[in-house]
mmCIF file of C-alpha atoms and ligand atoms in Angstrom:
data_model
loop_
_atom_site.group_PDB
_atom_site.id
_atom_site.type_symbol
_atom_site.label_atom_id
_atom_site.label_comp_id
_atom_site.label_asym_id
_atom_site.label_seq_id
_atom_site.Cartn_x
_atom_site.Cartn_y
_atom_site.Cartn_z
ATOM 1 C CA MET Z 272 117.609 128.534 134.853
ATOM 2 C CA SER Z 273 118.099 131.407 133.024
ATOM 3 C CA HIS Z 274 115.044 133.259 131.848
ATOM 4 C CA ILE Z 275 114.960 131.920 128.381
ATOM 5 C CA GLU Z 276 115.081 128.409 130.119
ATOM 6 C CA GLU Z 277 111.120 129.075 130.806
ATOM 7 C CA LEU Z 278 108.911 130.120 127.995
ATOM 8 C CA ARG Z 279 106.079 132.464 129.265
ATOM 9 C CA GLU Z 280 103.725 130.083 127.137
ATOM 10 C CA PRO Z 281 104.961 126.319 127.596
ATOM 11 C CA LEU Z 282 104.972 124.498 123.956
ATOM 12 C CA HIS Z 283 103.194 121.356 124.131
ATOM 13 C CA TRP Z 284 104.589 119.145 121.388
ATOM 14 C CA PRO Z 285 101.130 118.135 120.037
ATOM 15 C CA GLN Z 286 100.877 114.041 120.177
ATOM 16 C CA GLY Z 287 102.139 112.202 117.573
ATOM 17 C CA GLY Z 288 105.552 113.105 118.493
ATOM 18 C CA VAL Z 289 107.984 113.961 115.572
ATOM 19 C CA THR Z 290 105.324 113.719 112.957
ATOM 20 C CA ARG Z 291 103.348 116.488 114.109
ATOM 21 C CA ILE Z 292 105.646 119.746 113.883
ATOM 22 C CA PRO Z 293 104.275 122.563 115.586
ATOM 23 C CA TYR Z 294 103.837 125.897 113.303
ATOM 24 C CA ARG Z 295 104.891 128.190 116.554
ATOM 25 C CA LEU Z 296 108.542 126.657 115.951
ATOM 26 C CA TYR Z 297 108.944 128.958 112.957
ATOM 27 C CA ALA Z 298 107.203 132.406 114.136
ATOM 28 C CA ASP Z 299 108.037 132.808 118.028
ATOM 29 C CA GLN Z 300 110.718 134.903 119.181
ATOM 30 C CA GLU Z 301 111.195 133.618 122.471
ATOM 31 C CA ILE Z 302 111.764 130.139 120.921
ATOM 32 C CA TYR Z 303 114.179 131.890 118.815
ATOM 33 C CA ALA Z 304 116.639 132.760 121.274
ATOM 34 C CA ARG Z 305 116.278 129.648 123.076
ATOM 35 C CA GLU Z 306 117.766 127.729 119.784
ATOM 36 C CA GLN Z 307 120.404 130.516 119.688
ATOM 37 C CA GLN Z 308 121.365 129.019 123.492
ATOM 38 C CA ARG Z 309 120.403 125.680 123.676
ATOM 39 C CA ILE Z 310 121.814 124.823 120.161
ATOM 40 C CA PHE Z 311 124.196 126.870 118.153
ATOM 41 C CA ARG Z 312 126.144 127.772 121.943
ATOM 42 C CA GLY Z 313 125.216 123.616 122.871
ATOM 43 C CA PRO Z 314 126.968 120.653 122.416
ATOM 44 C CA VAL Z 315 126.669 120.595 118.467
ATOM 45 C CA TRP Z 316 129.616 121.093 116.036
ATOM 46 C CA ASN Z 317 128.882 123.997 113.997
ATOM 47 C CA PHE Z 318 130.045 124.405 110.358
ATOM 48 C CA LEU Z 319 132.195 127.369 109.989
ATOM 49 C CA CYS Z 320 134.192 127.528 106.574
ATOM 50 C CA LEU Z 321 136.270 125.288 104.409
ATOM 51 C CA GLU Z 322 140.050 124.933 105.271
ATOM 52 C CA ILE Z 323 140.497 125.893 101.731
ATOM 53 C CA ASP Z 324 139.077 129.389 102.730
ATOM 54 C CA ILE Z 325 142.111 130.229 104.787
ATOM 55 C CA PRO Z 326 145.096 128.128 103.153
ATOM 56 C CA ASN Z 327 147.876 130.337 104.467
ATOM 57 C CA GLU Z 328 149.274 131.939 107.775
ATOM 58 C CA GLY Z 329 147.797 135.320 108.862
ATOM 59 C CA ASP Z 330 144.360 134.416 106.623
ATOM 60 C CA TYR Z 331 141.090 134.813 108.328
ATOM 61 C CA LYS Z 332 137.125 133.938 107.230
ATOM 62 C CA THR Z 333 134.248 135.797 109.113
ATOM 63 C CA SER Z 334 131.086 133.391 109.485
ATOM 64 C CA ALA Z 335 128.192 132.822 111.748
ATOM 65 C CA VAL Z 336 127.060 130.496 114.768
ATOM 66 C CA GLY Z 337 123.235 130.985 114.831
ATOM 67 C CA GLU Z 338 123.453 134.849 114.961
ATOM 68 C CA ILE Z 339 127.130 134.828 116.892
ATOM 69 C CA PRO Z 340 129.363 136.640 114.498
ATOM 70 C CA VAL Z 341 132.371 134.569 113.909
ATOM 71 C CA ILE Z 342 135.852 134.874 112.957
ATOM 72 C CA VAL Z 343 138.267 131.853 111.773
ATOM 73 C CA THR Z 344 142.315 132.654 111.890
ATOM 74 C CA ARG Z 345 144.862 130.685 110.365
ATOM 75 C CA ASP Z 346 147.787 131.252 112.774
ATOM 76 C CA GLU Z 347 151.774 131.507 112.139
ATOM 77 C CA ASN Z 348 152.254 127.755 113.286
ATOM 78 C CA GLY Z 349 149.256 126.594 110.726
ATOM 79 C CA GLY Z 350 146.625 126.327 113.379
ATOM 80 C CA VAL Z 351 143.054 127.329 112.623
ATOM 81 C CA HIS Z 352 141.301 129.080 115.722
ATOM 82 C CA ALA Z 353 137.767 130.265 115.382
ATOM 83 C CA MET Z 354 136.639 133.825 117.955
ATOM 84 C CA VAL Z 355 133.659 135.623 118.294
ATOM 85 C CA ASN Z 356 133.943 138.632 115.724
ATOM 86 C CA ARG Z 357 133.143 140.823 118.993
ATOM 87 C CA CYS Z 358 135.620 143.005 120.574
ATOM 88 C CA SER Z 359 136.360 142.901 124.045
ATOM 89 C CA HIS Z 360 136.404 146.448 124.623
ATOM 90 C CA LYS Z 361 133.212 147.498 123.593
ATOM 91 C CA GLY Z 362 131.531 145.234 121.479
ATOM 92 C CA ALA Z 363 132.052 145.954 117.672
ATOM 93 C CA LEU Z 364 132.663 143.976 115.154
ATOM 94 C CA VAL Z 365 136.235 143.246 114.880
ATOM 95 C CA CYS Z 366 136.513 142.077 111.433
ATOM 96 C CA LEU Z 367 134.593 143.778 108.914
ATOM 97 C CA LYS Z 368 135.607 141.973 105.761
ATOM 98 C CA GLU Z 369 134.328 138.372 104.526
ATOM 99 C CA ARG Z 370 138.196 137.207 104.440
ATOM 100 C CA GLY Z 371 141.845 138.609 104.730
ATOM 101 C CA ASN Z 372 145.056 138.293 105.720
ATOM 102 C CA ALA Z 373 146.969 140.321 108.732
ATOM 103 C CA LYS Z 374 149.210 139.748 111.666
ATOM 104 C CA MET Z 375 146.657 141.396 113.728
ATOM 105 C CA LEU Z 376 143.172 141.645 114.121
ATOM 106 C CA THR Z 377 141.982 145.485 115.085
ATOM 107 C CA CYS Z 378 139.137 146.578 115.756
ATOM 108 C CA ILE Z 379 138.381 149.988 114.192
ATOM 109 C CA TYR Z 380 136.715 151.617 117.062
ATOM 110 C CA HIS Z 381 139.356 152.591 119.534
ATOM 111 C CA SER Z 382 142.119 150.656 117.853
ATOM 112 C CA TRP Z 383 142.224 146.956 120.280
ATOM 113 C CA SER Z 384 144.404 144.620 118.445
ATOM 114 C CA PHE Z 385 144.166 140.861 118.700
ATOM 115 C CA ASP Z 386 146.521 138.157 117.601
ATOM 116 C CA LEU Z 387 145.458 135.791 115.503
ATOM 117 C CA GLN Z 388 144.639 133.060 118.210
ATOM 118 C CA GLY Z 389 142.415 136.027 119.813
ATOM 119 C CA ARG Z 390 144.400 137.066 122.678
ATOM 120 C CA LEU Z 391 144.363 140.311 123.538
ATOM 121 C CA LYS Z 392 147.834 142.515 122.444
ATOM 122 C CA GLY Z 393 147.541 146.108 122.242
ATOM 123 C CA ILE Z 394 145.226 148.812 124.102
ATOM 124 C CA SER Z 395 145.721 151.993 121.916
ATOM 125 C CA PHE Z 396 147.099 154.933 124.961
ATOM 126 C CA ARG Z 397 147.192 152.178 127.319
ATOM 127 C CA ASN Z 398 149.184 154.222 129.499
ATOM 128 C CA GLY Z 399 147.354 157.191 128.417
ATOM 129 C CA LEU Z 400 148.989 160.347 126.988
ATOM 130 C CA GLN Z 401 151.290 162.716 128.145
ATOM 131 C CA GLY Z 402 151.301 161.142 131.920
ATOM 132 C CA LYS Z 403 147.955 161.453 131.976
ATOM 133 C CA GLY Z 404 144.718 158.790 131.299
ATOM 134 C CA GLY Z 405 145.167 155.196 130.878
ATOM 135 C CA MET Z 406 144.070 151.904 131.629
ATOM 136 C CA PRO Z 407 144.150 151.447 135.380
ATOM 137 C CA GLU Z 408 147.710 149.308 136.175
ATOM 138 C CA ASP Z 409 146.177 146.114 137.374
ATOM 139 C CA PHE Z 410 144.270 145.875 133.968
ATOM 140 C CA ASP Z 411 145.236 142.203 132.166
ATOM 141 C CA PRO Z 412 144.841 141.899 128.681
ATOM 142 C CA ASP Z 413 145.523 138.433 129.273
ATOM 143 C CA LYS Z 414 141.707 138.006 130.644
ATOM 144 C CA HIS Z 415 140.385 140.357 127.798
ATOM 145 C CA GLY Z 416 140.842 138.317 124.850
ATOM 146 C CA LEU Z 417 138.160 137.284 122.174
ATOM 147 C CA GLU Z 418 135.814 134.706 123.439
ATOM 148 C CA MET Z 419 136.970 131.818 121.816
ATOM 149 C CA LEU Z 420 135.398 128.547 120.553
ATOM 150 C CA ARG Z 421 137.294 124.712 120.337
ATOM 151 C CA VAL Z 422 137.822 124.189 117.212
ATOM 152 C CA GLU Z 423 138.093 121.053 115.062
ATOM 153 C CA THR Z 424 138.161 120.241 111.385
ATOM 154 C CA PHE Z 425 137.515 117.032 109.037
ATOM 155 C CA CYS Z 426 138.116 116.228 105.467
ATOM 156 C CA GLY Z 427 138.040 119.487 104.887
ATOM 157 C CA LEU Z 428 135.443 120.997 106.797
ATOM 158 C CA VAL Z 429 135.605 123.752 110.127
ATOM 159 C CA PHE Z 430 133.500 123.099 112.752
ATOM 160 C CA GLY Z 431 133.559 125.311 116.543
ATOM 161 C CA THR Z 432 131.413 124.651 119.482
ATOM 162 C CA PHE Z 433 130.951 126.657 122.896
ATOM 163 C CA SER Z 434 130.438 123.715 124.863
ATOM 164 C CA ASP Z 435 132.999 121.473 126.481
ATOM 165 C CA GLN Z 436 129.712 118.960 126.907
ATOM 166 C CA THR Z 437 130.370 118.160 122.554
ATOM 167 C CA PRO Z 438 132.357 115.050 121.725
ATOM 168 C CA THR Z 439 134.667 114.915 118.733
ATOM 169 C CA VAL Z 440 133.878 115.888 115.511
ATOM 170 C CA GLU Z 441 133.699 112.324 114.796
ATOM 171 C CA SER Z 442 131.769 110.936 117.088
ATOM 172 C CA TYR Z 443 129.362 114.027 116.785
ATOM 173 C CA LEU Z 444 128.967 112.602 113.094
ATOM 174 C CA GLY Z 445 128.744 109.194 113.745
ATOM 175 C CA PRO Z 446 130.778 106.382 111.832
ATOM 176 C CA VAL Z 447 128.003 106.101 109.208
ATOM 177 C CA MET Z 448 128.191 109.683 108.433
ATOM 178 C CA ALA Z 449 131.836 109.943 108.868
ATOM 179 C CA ARG Z 450 132.136 107.458 106.713
ATOM 180 C CA PHE Z 451 129.894 109.208 103.837
ATOM 181 C CA ILE Z 452 131.626 112.307 104.560
ATOM 182 C CA GLN Z 453 135.207 110.731 104.010
ATOM 183 C CA ARG Z 454 133.653 109.467 100.651
ATOM 184 C CA THR Z 455 132.811 112.617 99.062
ATOM 185 C CA LEU Z 456 135.146 115.355 100.573
ATOM 186 C CA GLY Z 457 138.307 113.482 101.695
ATOM 187 C CA LYS Z 458 141.038 114.545 99.241
ATOM 188 C CA PRO Z 459 142.182 117.854 98.625
ATOM 189 C CA LEU Z 460 139.500 120.395 97.390
ATOM 190 C CA GLN Z 461 139.396 122.872 94.902
ATOM 191 C CA PRO Z 462 137.384 126.159 95.591
ATOM 192 C CA LEU Z 463 135.519 126.631 92.216
ATOM 193 C CA GLY Z 464 133.440 129.619 93.410
ATOM 194 C CA MET Z 465 130.614 130.317 96.150
ATOM 195 C CA HIS Z 466 127.620 133.131 96.823
ATOM 196 C CA SER Z 467 124.646 133.074 99.231
ATOM 197 C CA GLN Z 468 121.056 133.880 98.743
ATOM 198 C CA ILE Z 469 118.623 135.266 101.442
ATOM 199 C CA LEU Z 470 115.571 132.982 101.984
ATOM 200 C CA HIS Z 471 112.417 134.719 103.590
ATOM 201 C CA ASN Z 472 111.915 132.021 106.399
ATOM 202 C CA ASN Z 473 112.652 130.532 109.261
ATOM 203 C CA TRP Z 474 115.953 128.280 109.228
ATOM 204 C CA LYS Z 475 114.586 125.041 110.538
ATOM 205 C CA LEU Z 476 112.556 125.325 106.739
ATOM 206 C CA TYR Z 477 115.846 124.925 105.196
ATOM 207 C CA ALA Z 478 117.035 122.137 107.528
ATOM 208 C CA GLU Z 479 113.509 120.636 106.506
ATOM 209 C CA ASN Z 480 113.770 120.788 103.154
ATOM 210 C CA VAL Z 481 117.004 119.325 102.739
ATOM 211 C CA ARG Z 482 116.011 116.451 104.412
ATOM 212 C CA ASP Z 483 112.901 116.184 102.426
ATOM 213 C CA SER Z 484 113.882 113.303 99.832
ATOM 214 C CA TYR Z 485 109.662 113.558 99.274
ATOM 215 C CA HIS Z 486 109.382 116.795 97.460
ATOM 216 C CA ALA Z 487 112.342 116.422 94.538
ATOM 217 C CA THR Z 488 110.642 115.016 92.213
ATOM 218 C CA LEU Z 489 107.024 116.675 92.717
ATOM 219 C CA LEU Z 490 108.559 120.162 93.543
ATOM 220 C CA HIS Z 491 111.724 119.698 91.058
ATOM 221 C CA THR Z 492 110.539 119.478 87.355
ATOM 222 C CA PHE Z 493 113.862 119.663 86.151
ATOM 223 C CA TYR Z 494 115.063 116.434 88.441
ATOM 224 C CA THR Z 495 111.767 114.717 87.005
ATOM 225 C CA THR Z 496 112.036 115.445 83.574
ATOM 226 C CA PHE Z 497 115.823 115.085 83.344
ATOM 227 C CA LYS Z 498 115.999 112.078 85.224
ATOM 228 C CA ILE Z 499 118.622 113.270 87.042
ATOM 229 C CA ASN Z 500 116.772 112.560 91.049
ATOM 230 C CA ARG Z 501 113.242 110.672 90.476
ATOM 231 C CA LEU Z 502 111.584 108.274 93.251
ATOM 232 C CA ASP Z 503 111.902 105.603 91.087
ATOM 233 C CA MET Z 504 115.361 105.151 90.843
ATOM 234 C CA ASP Z 505 117.098 102.822 93.561
ATOM 235 C CA GLY Z 506 118.366 105.029 96.303
ATOM 236 C CA GLY Z 507 117.333 105.398 100.354
ATOM 237 C CA ILE Z 508 117.791 107.020 103.323
ATOM 238 C CA VAL Z 509 120.754 106.687 106.199
ATOM 239 C CA LEU Z 510 120.082 107.981 109.385
ATOM 240 C CA ALA Z 511 122.708 108.470 111.407
ATOM 241 C CA GLU Z 512 122.602 106.714 114.857
ATOM 242 C CA ASP Z 513 121.288 109.431 116.379
ATOM 243 C CA LYS Z 514 119.148 110.771 113.919
ATOM 244 C CA TRP Z 515 119.929 113.890 113.671
ATOM 245 C CA HIS Z 516 121.938 113.264 109.811
ATOM 246 C CA HIS Z 517 121.177 111.658 107.206
ATOM 247 C CA ILE Z 518 122.449 110.995 104.018
ATOM 248 C CA SER Z 519 119.847 110.547 100.740
ATOM 249 C CA TYR Z 520 121.167 108.629 97.891
ATOM 250 C CA ALA Z 521 120.006 107.668 94.239
ATOM 251 C CA LYS Z 522 121.250 106.028 91.633
ATOM 252 C CA ARG Z 523 120.434 107.219 87.706
ATOM 253 C CA ALA Z 524 121.597 104.126 86.416
ATOM 254 C CA THR Z 525 118.518 102.375 88.033
ATOM 255 C CA TRP Z 526 116.020 104.488 86.928
ATOM 256 C CA LYS Z 527 112.723 102.480 85.463
ATOM 257 C CA GLU Z 528 109.665 104.839 85.461
ATOM 258 C CA ALA Z 529 107.345 103.853 87.973
ATOM 259 C CA GLU Z 530 103.256 104.352 86.416
ATOM 260 C CA GLU Z 531 102.752 106.353 89.878
ATOM 261 C CA TYR Z 532 104.481 109.157 88.044
ATOM 262 C CA ALA Z 533 101.985 109.284 84.816
ATOM 263 C CA ARG Z 534 98.874 108.276 87.185
ATOM 264 C CA GLU Z 535 99.228 110.743 89.888
ATOM 265 C CA ASN Z 536 99.232 113.641 87.712
ATOM 266 C CA ILE Z 537 102.490 115.377 89.168
ATOM 267 C CA HIS Z 538 103.218 118.693 87.584
ATOM 268 C CA ALA Z 539 106.963 117.587 87.537
ATOM 269 C CA ALA Z 540 106.287 114.819 85.130
ATOM 270 C CA ARG Z 541 103.974 116.050 83.111
ATOM 271 C CA TYR Z 542 106.797 116.974 80.305
ATOM 272 C CA ASP Z 543 108.722 115.515 77.715
ATOM 273 C CA SER Z 544 111.400 117.528 77.061
ATOM 274 C CA ASN Z 545 114.905 117.849 75.523
ATOM 275 C CA LEU Z 546 118.173 119.949 76.857
ATOM 276 C CA ALA Z 547 119.238 122.616 73.316
ATOM 277 C CA GLY Z 548 122.109 122.550 75.415
ATOM 278 C CA PRO Z 549 122.485 118.601 76.337
ATOM 279 C CA HIS Z 550 126.375 118.918 77.342
ATOM 280 C CA LEU Z 551 124.883 121.001 80.702
ATOM 281 C CA LEU Z 552 124.335 117.179 81.923
ATOM 282 C CA ASP Z 553 127.133 115.826 80.989
ATOM 283 C CA SER Z 554 128.598 113.847 83.513
ATOM 284 C CA TRP Z 555 131.407 111.297 84.447
ATOM 285 C CA ALA Z 556 131.089 108.547 87.782
ATOM 286 C CA GLU Z 557 132.506 109.989 90.385
ATOM 287 C CA PHE Z 558 132.661 107.152 92.739
ATOM 288 C CA ASP Z 559 132.062 103.486 92.110
ATOM 289 C CA ASP Z 560 129.052 103.012 94.188
ATOM 290 C CA GLY Z 561 126.775 103.681 91.733
ATOM 291 C CA ILE Z 562 125.137 106.803 93.370
ATOM 292 C CA THR Z 563 124.621 109.683 91.207
ATOM 293 C CA HIS Z 564 122.777 112.203 93.478
ATOM 294 C CA SER Z 565 123.458 112.502 97.258
ATOM 295 C CA ILE Z 566 122.412 114.928 99.719
ATOM 296 C CA GLN Z 567 123.894 115.166 103.557
ATOM 297 C CA ALA Z 568 122.303 116.997 106.172
ATOM 298 C CA ILE Z 569 124.658 117.568 109.474
ATOM 299 C CA PHE Z 570 122.842 118.829 111.957
ATOM 300 C CA PRO Z 571 122.335 121.942 113.045
ATOM 301 C CA ASN Z 572 122.536 123.678 109.668
ATOM 302 C CA LEU Z 573 125.209 122.162 106.848
ATOM 303 C CA ALA Z 574 124.522 119.882 103.891
ATOM 304 C CA ILE Z 575 126.780 117.900 101.484
ATOM 305 C CA GLN Z 576 125.410 118.199 97.972
ATOM 306 C CA LEU Z 577 126.796 116.269 94.793
ATOM 307 C CA THR Z 578 124.455 115.773 92.202
ATOM 308 C CA LEU Z 579 126.196 114.604 89.142
ATOM 309 C CA ASN Z 580 129.150 115.938 89.684
ATOM 310 C CA SER Z 581 128.310 119.173 90.809
ATOM 311 C CA LEU Z 582 129.745 119.057 94.544
ATOM 312 C CA ALA Z 583 128.616 121.687 97.177
ATOM 313 C CA VAL Z 584 128.507 122.668 100.284
ATOM 314 C CA ARG Z 585 125.845 124.507 101.791
ATOM 315 C CA PHE Z 586 125.252 126.376 105.118
ATOM 316 C CA PHE Z 587 122.635 128.292 106.377
ATOM 317 C CA VAL Z 588 122.405 131.000 109.169
ATOM 318 C CA PRO Z 589 119.495 132.271 110.539
ATOM 319 C CA ARG Z 590 119.008 135.902 110.172
ATOM 320 C CA GLY Z 591 116.029 136.484 112.202
ATOM 321 C CA ILE Z 592 112.925 134.706 113.158
ATOM 322 C CA ASP Z 593 112.109 134.579 109.154
ATOM 323 C CA LYS Z 594 115.388 135.499 107.567
ATOM 324 C CA THR Z 595 117.664 132.511 106.695
ATOM 325 C CA GLU Z 596 121.396 133.400 104.598
ATOM 326 C CA LEU Z 597 121.897 129.999 102.329
ATOM 327 C CA PHE Z 598 125.839 129.539 101.710
ATOM 328 C CA TRP Z 599 126.727 127.953 98.693
ATOM 329 C CA PHE Z 600 130.573 126.978 98.031
ATOM 330 C CA TYR Z 601 130.679 125.464 94.677
ATOM 331 C CA LEU Z 602 133.967 122.647 95.032
ATOM 332 C CA GLY Z 603 135.567 120.267 93.124
ATOM 333 C CA TYR Z 604 138.506 118.186 94.049
ATOM 334 C CA LYS Z 605 142.914 119.229 93.039
ATOM 335 C CA ASP Z 606 143.671 116.954 91.203
ATOM 336 C CA ASP Z 607 140.350 117.487 88.475
ATOM 337 C CA THR Z 608 141.012 117.415 84.956
ATOM 338 C CA GLU Z 609 140.530 121.228 83.257
ATOM 339 C CA GLU Z 610 137.340 119.696 81.228
ATOM 340 C CA GLN Z 611 136.171 117.457 84.575
ATOM 341 C CA THR Z 612 136.635 121.344 86.123
ATOM 342 C CA ALA Z 613 134.522 122.493 83.274
ATOM 343 C CA MET Z 614 131.489 120.251 83.703
ATOM 344 C CA ARG Z 615 131.139 120.842 87.426
ATOM 345 C CA VAL Z 616 131.061 124.750 86.680
ATOM 346 C CA MET Z 617 128.690 124.159 84.218
ATOM 347 C CA GLN Z 618 126.603 121.579 86.444
ATOM 348 C CA GLY Z 619 126.484 124.455 89.161
ATOM 349 C CA ASN Z 620 123.774 125.462 87.215
ATOM 350 C CA LEU Z 621 121.697 122.957 88.463
ATOM 351 C CA THR Z 622 121.277 123.866 92.219
ATOM 352 C CA GLY Z 623 121.645 127.488 93.908
ATOM 353 C CA ALA Z 624 120.267 130.650 93.848
ATOM 354 C CA ALA Z 625 119.404 130.713 90.251
ATOM 355 C CA GLY Z 626 120.263 127.348 89.273
ATOM 356 C CA LEU Z 627 117.543 124.815 87.541
ATOM 357 C CA VAL Z 628 116.850 122.589 90.291
ATOM 358 C CA SER Z 629 116.807 124.773 93.577
ATOM 359 C CA LEU Z 630 115.682 128.215 92.653
ATOM 360 C CA GLU Z 631 111.654 126.415 93.797
ATOM 361 C CA ASP Z 632 113.644 125.737 97.285
ATOM 362 C CA GLY Z 633 114.244 129.718 97.216
ATOM 363 C CA CYS Z 634 110.620 130.330 97.415
ATOM 364 C CA ILE Z 635 108.745 127.104 99.134
ATOM 365 C CA ASN Z 636 110.129 127.515 102.097
ATOM 366 C CA GLU Z 637 108.639 131.225 102.066
ATOM 367 C CA PHE Z 638 105.388 129.604 101.124
ATOM 368 C CA VAL Z 639 105.580 127.539 103.997
ATOM 369 C CA GLN Z 640 106.364 130.544 106.214
ATOM 370 C CA ARG Z 641 103.622 132.784 104.579
ATOM 371 C CA GLY Z 642 101.397 129.929 104.489
ATOM 372 C CA THR Z 643 101.361 129.320 108.612
ATOM 373 C CA ARG Z 644 101.337 132.887 109.474
ATOM 374 C CA GLY Z 645 98.349 133.053 112.251
ATOM 375 C CA SER Z 646 98.307 129.361 112.628
ATOM 376 C CA GLU Z 647 100.667 128.992 115.382
ATOM 377 C CA GLY Z 648 98.215 126.855 117.186
ATOM 378 C CA ALA Z 649 97.876 124.189 114.593
ATOM 379 C CA ALA Z 650 100.667 122.066 113.043
ATOM 380 C CA GLY Z 651 102.395 120.553 109.924
ATOM 381 C CA LEU Z 652 102.433 116.447 109.321
ATOM 382 C CA ALA Z 653 105.128 114.152 108.372
ATOM 383 C CA GLU Z 654 103.780 110.495 108.205
ATOM 384 C CA MET Z 655 105.246 110.124 104.926
ATOM 385 C CA GLY Z 656 107.056 106.445 105.040
ATOM 386 C CA GLY Z 657 105.825 105.281 108.266
ATOM 387 C CA ARG Z 658 105.679 106.894 112.240
ATOM 388 C CA ASP Z 659 109.142 105.647 112.614
ATOM 389 C CA VAL Z 660 112.553 107.691 113.008
ATOM 390 C CA GLU Z 661 115.000 104.914 110.726
ATOM 391 C CA SER Z 662 116.885 104.480 107.685
ATOM 392 C CA SER Z 663 115.156 103.391 105.104
ATOM 393 C CA ASP Z 664 115.833 101.824 101.977
ATOM 394 C CA ALA Z 665 113.279 100.678 100.558
ATOM 395 C CA SER Z 666 112.110 103.963 99.107
ATOM 396 C CA ARG Z 667 112.405 107.971 99.398
ATOM 397 C CA ALA Z 668 109.028 108.522 99.230
ATOM 398 C CA THR Z 669 109.748 109.251 103.138
ATOM 399 C CA GLU Z 670 110.015 111.766 106.020
ATOM 400 C CA THR Z 671 112.093 109.929 108.283
ATOM 401 C CA ALA Z 672 114.993 112.426 107.733
ATOM 402 C CA ILE Z 673 112.921 115.345 108.747
ATOM 403 C CA ARG Z 674 111.407 113.244 111.860
ATOM 404 C CA GLY Z 675 114.998 112.368 112.317
ATOM 405 C CA PHE Z 676 115.420 116.264 112.401
ATOM 406 C CA TRP Z 677 112.590 116.967 115.075
ATOM 407 C CA THR Z 678 114.352 113.976 117.151
ATOM 408 C CA GLY Z 679 117.313 116.211 117.403
ATOM 409 C CA TYR Z 680 115.368 119.292 117.607
ATOM 410 C CA ARG Z 681 113.183 118.192 120.723
ATOM 411 C CA GLY Z 682 115.640 116.375 122.829
ATOM 412 C CA ILE Z 683 118.466 119.419 122.508
ATOM 413 C CA MET Z 684 115.352 121.957 123.150
ATOM 414 C CA GLY Z 685 113.806 120.003 126.024
ATOM 415 C CA PHE Z 686 110.130 120.090 124.182
ATOM 416 C CA ASP Z 687 108.993 117.007 125.350
HETATM 417 FE FE1 FE2 A 124 114.408 120.869 96.898
#
């Protein structure tokens, strides 16, 4: 066992299993290091980028798997590759830009260059100068390429894994999750824009937040006031077979006001308001299943959202124990009309760093990070909707998807 396999202070999960979440998990550097190995270098498929980020030969895009910087490329034959963005010579970043197009990837430190499949193709002054210096004769460039990841694409999403043990993306997702991704992303996509924001919290707090169907109507005044996503609409939670991933969905047309909203004095439901610009919420029925809001989270750090017609892929990267970078990729479909594109762009104001809905998520997880400081021996509760970890078609007043995340996390981290 390596040193990070044994924690100096073993973690004893509290009684109650996944209904209890030790606050230490948001604050412990050793556990954070173990996550990098067990999860991000482990048997999971990590979202890397979208295929439309690298449409042409020679395109590259930088990304991250946990803390590890990664480059995704499209080679001369259209193949997609992923490799660690770390020169095999001295470890410098090879690609410095977020995206670009190149025939070779060249490290600026000593001008070593790699092809789009990560193979070492050029060593400056390999034979020295004027007969002096240079690399040893037996130096074998074939053994010093960039560290490669296995790559698979699924519905326009590019995934990478460091592990030989990870099954295919489709079996990693399971049939239920795969089908819903096909529903949402199963036709040619059109990029509408992207941005990122820094969240001042541990990455797992955001993993919980995207699975937290209970909070949506309580924290997000806009959702509740304008009846976009409320718990008194038909909806449910579907868990993946292994519980790691989930879908939360709601059907806006089924809304029937529940008296609990008024009775329980919920701040988000206190307002009876109209929009000065009601066209913000102009929308059309995207699918004939009646679902007007869906969030699908894929373990460990991907979420796919379709709220009204606001289609986005969210991807959150740990940048330290209490810092997370959240990326938003706003999307449409290639066959959208101009009017539809305009509506999607307008609805992009709902979610995102400064959006009318998710600006609250940008700070609420930080409130947890700050609130739990100094209480690493205590634990959070997740008993809403029961203590089991099963799909729920009756109500989204449940934390079953959060319990699902922790089920996956405990298993992969070896926290029994
Ligand atoms: Fe939220």
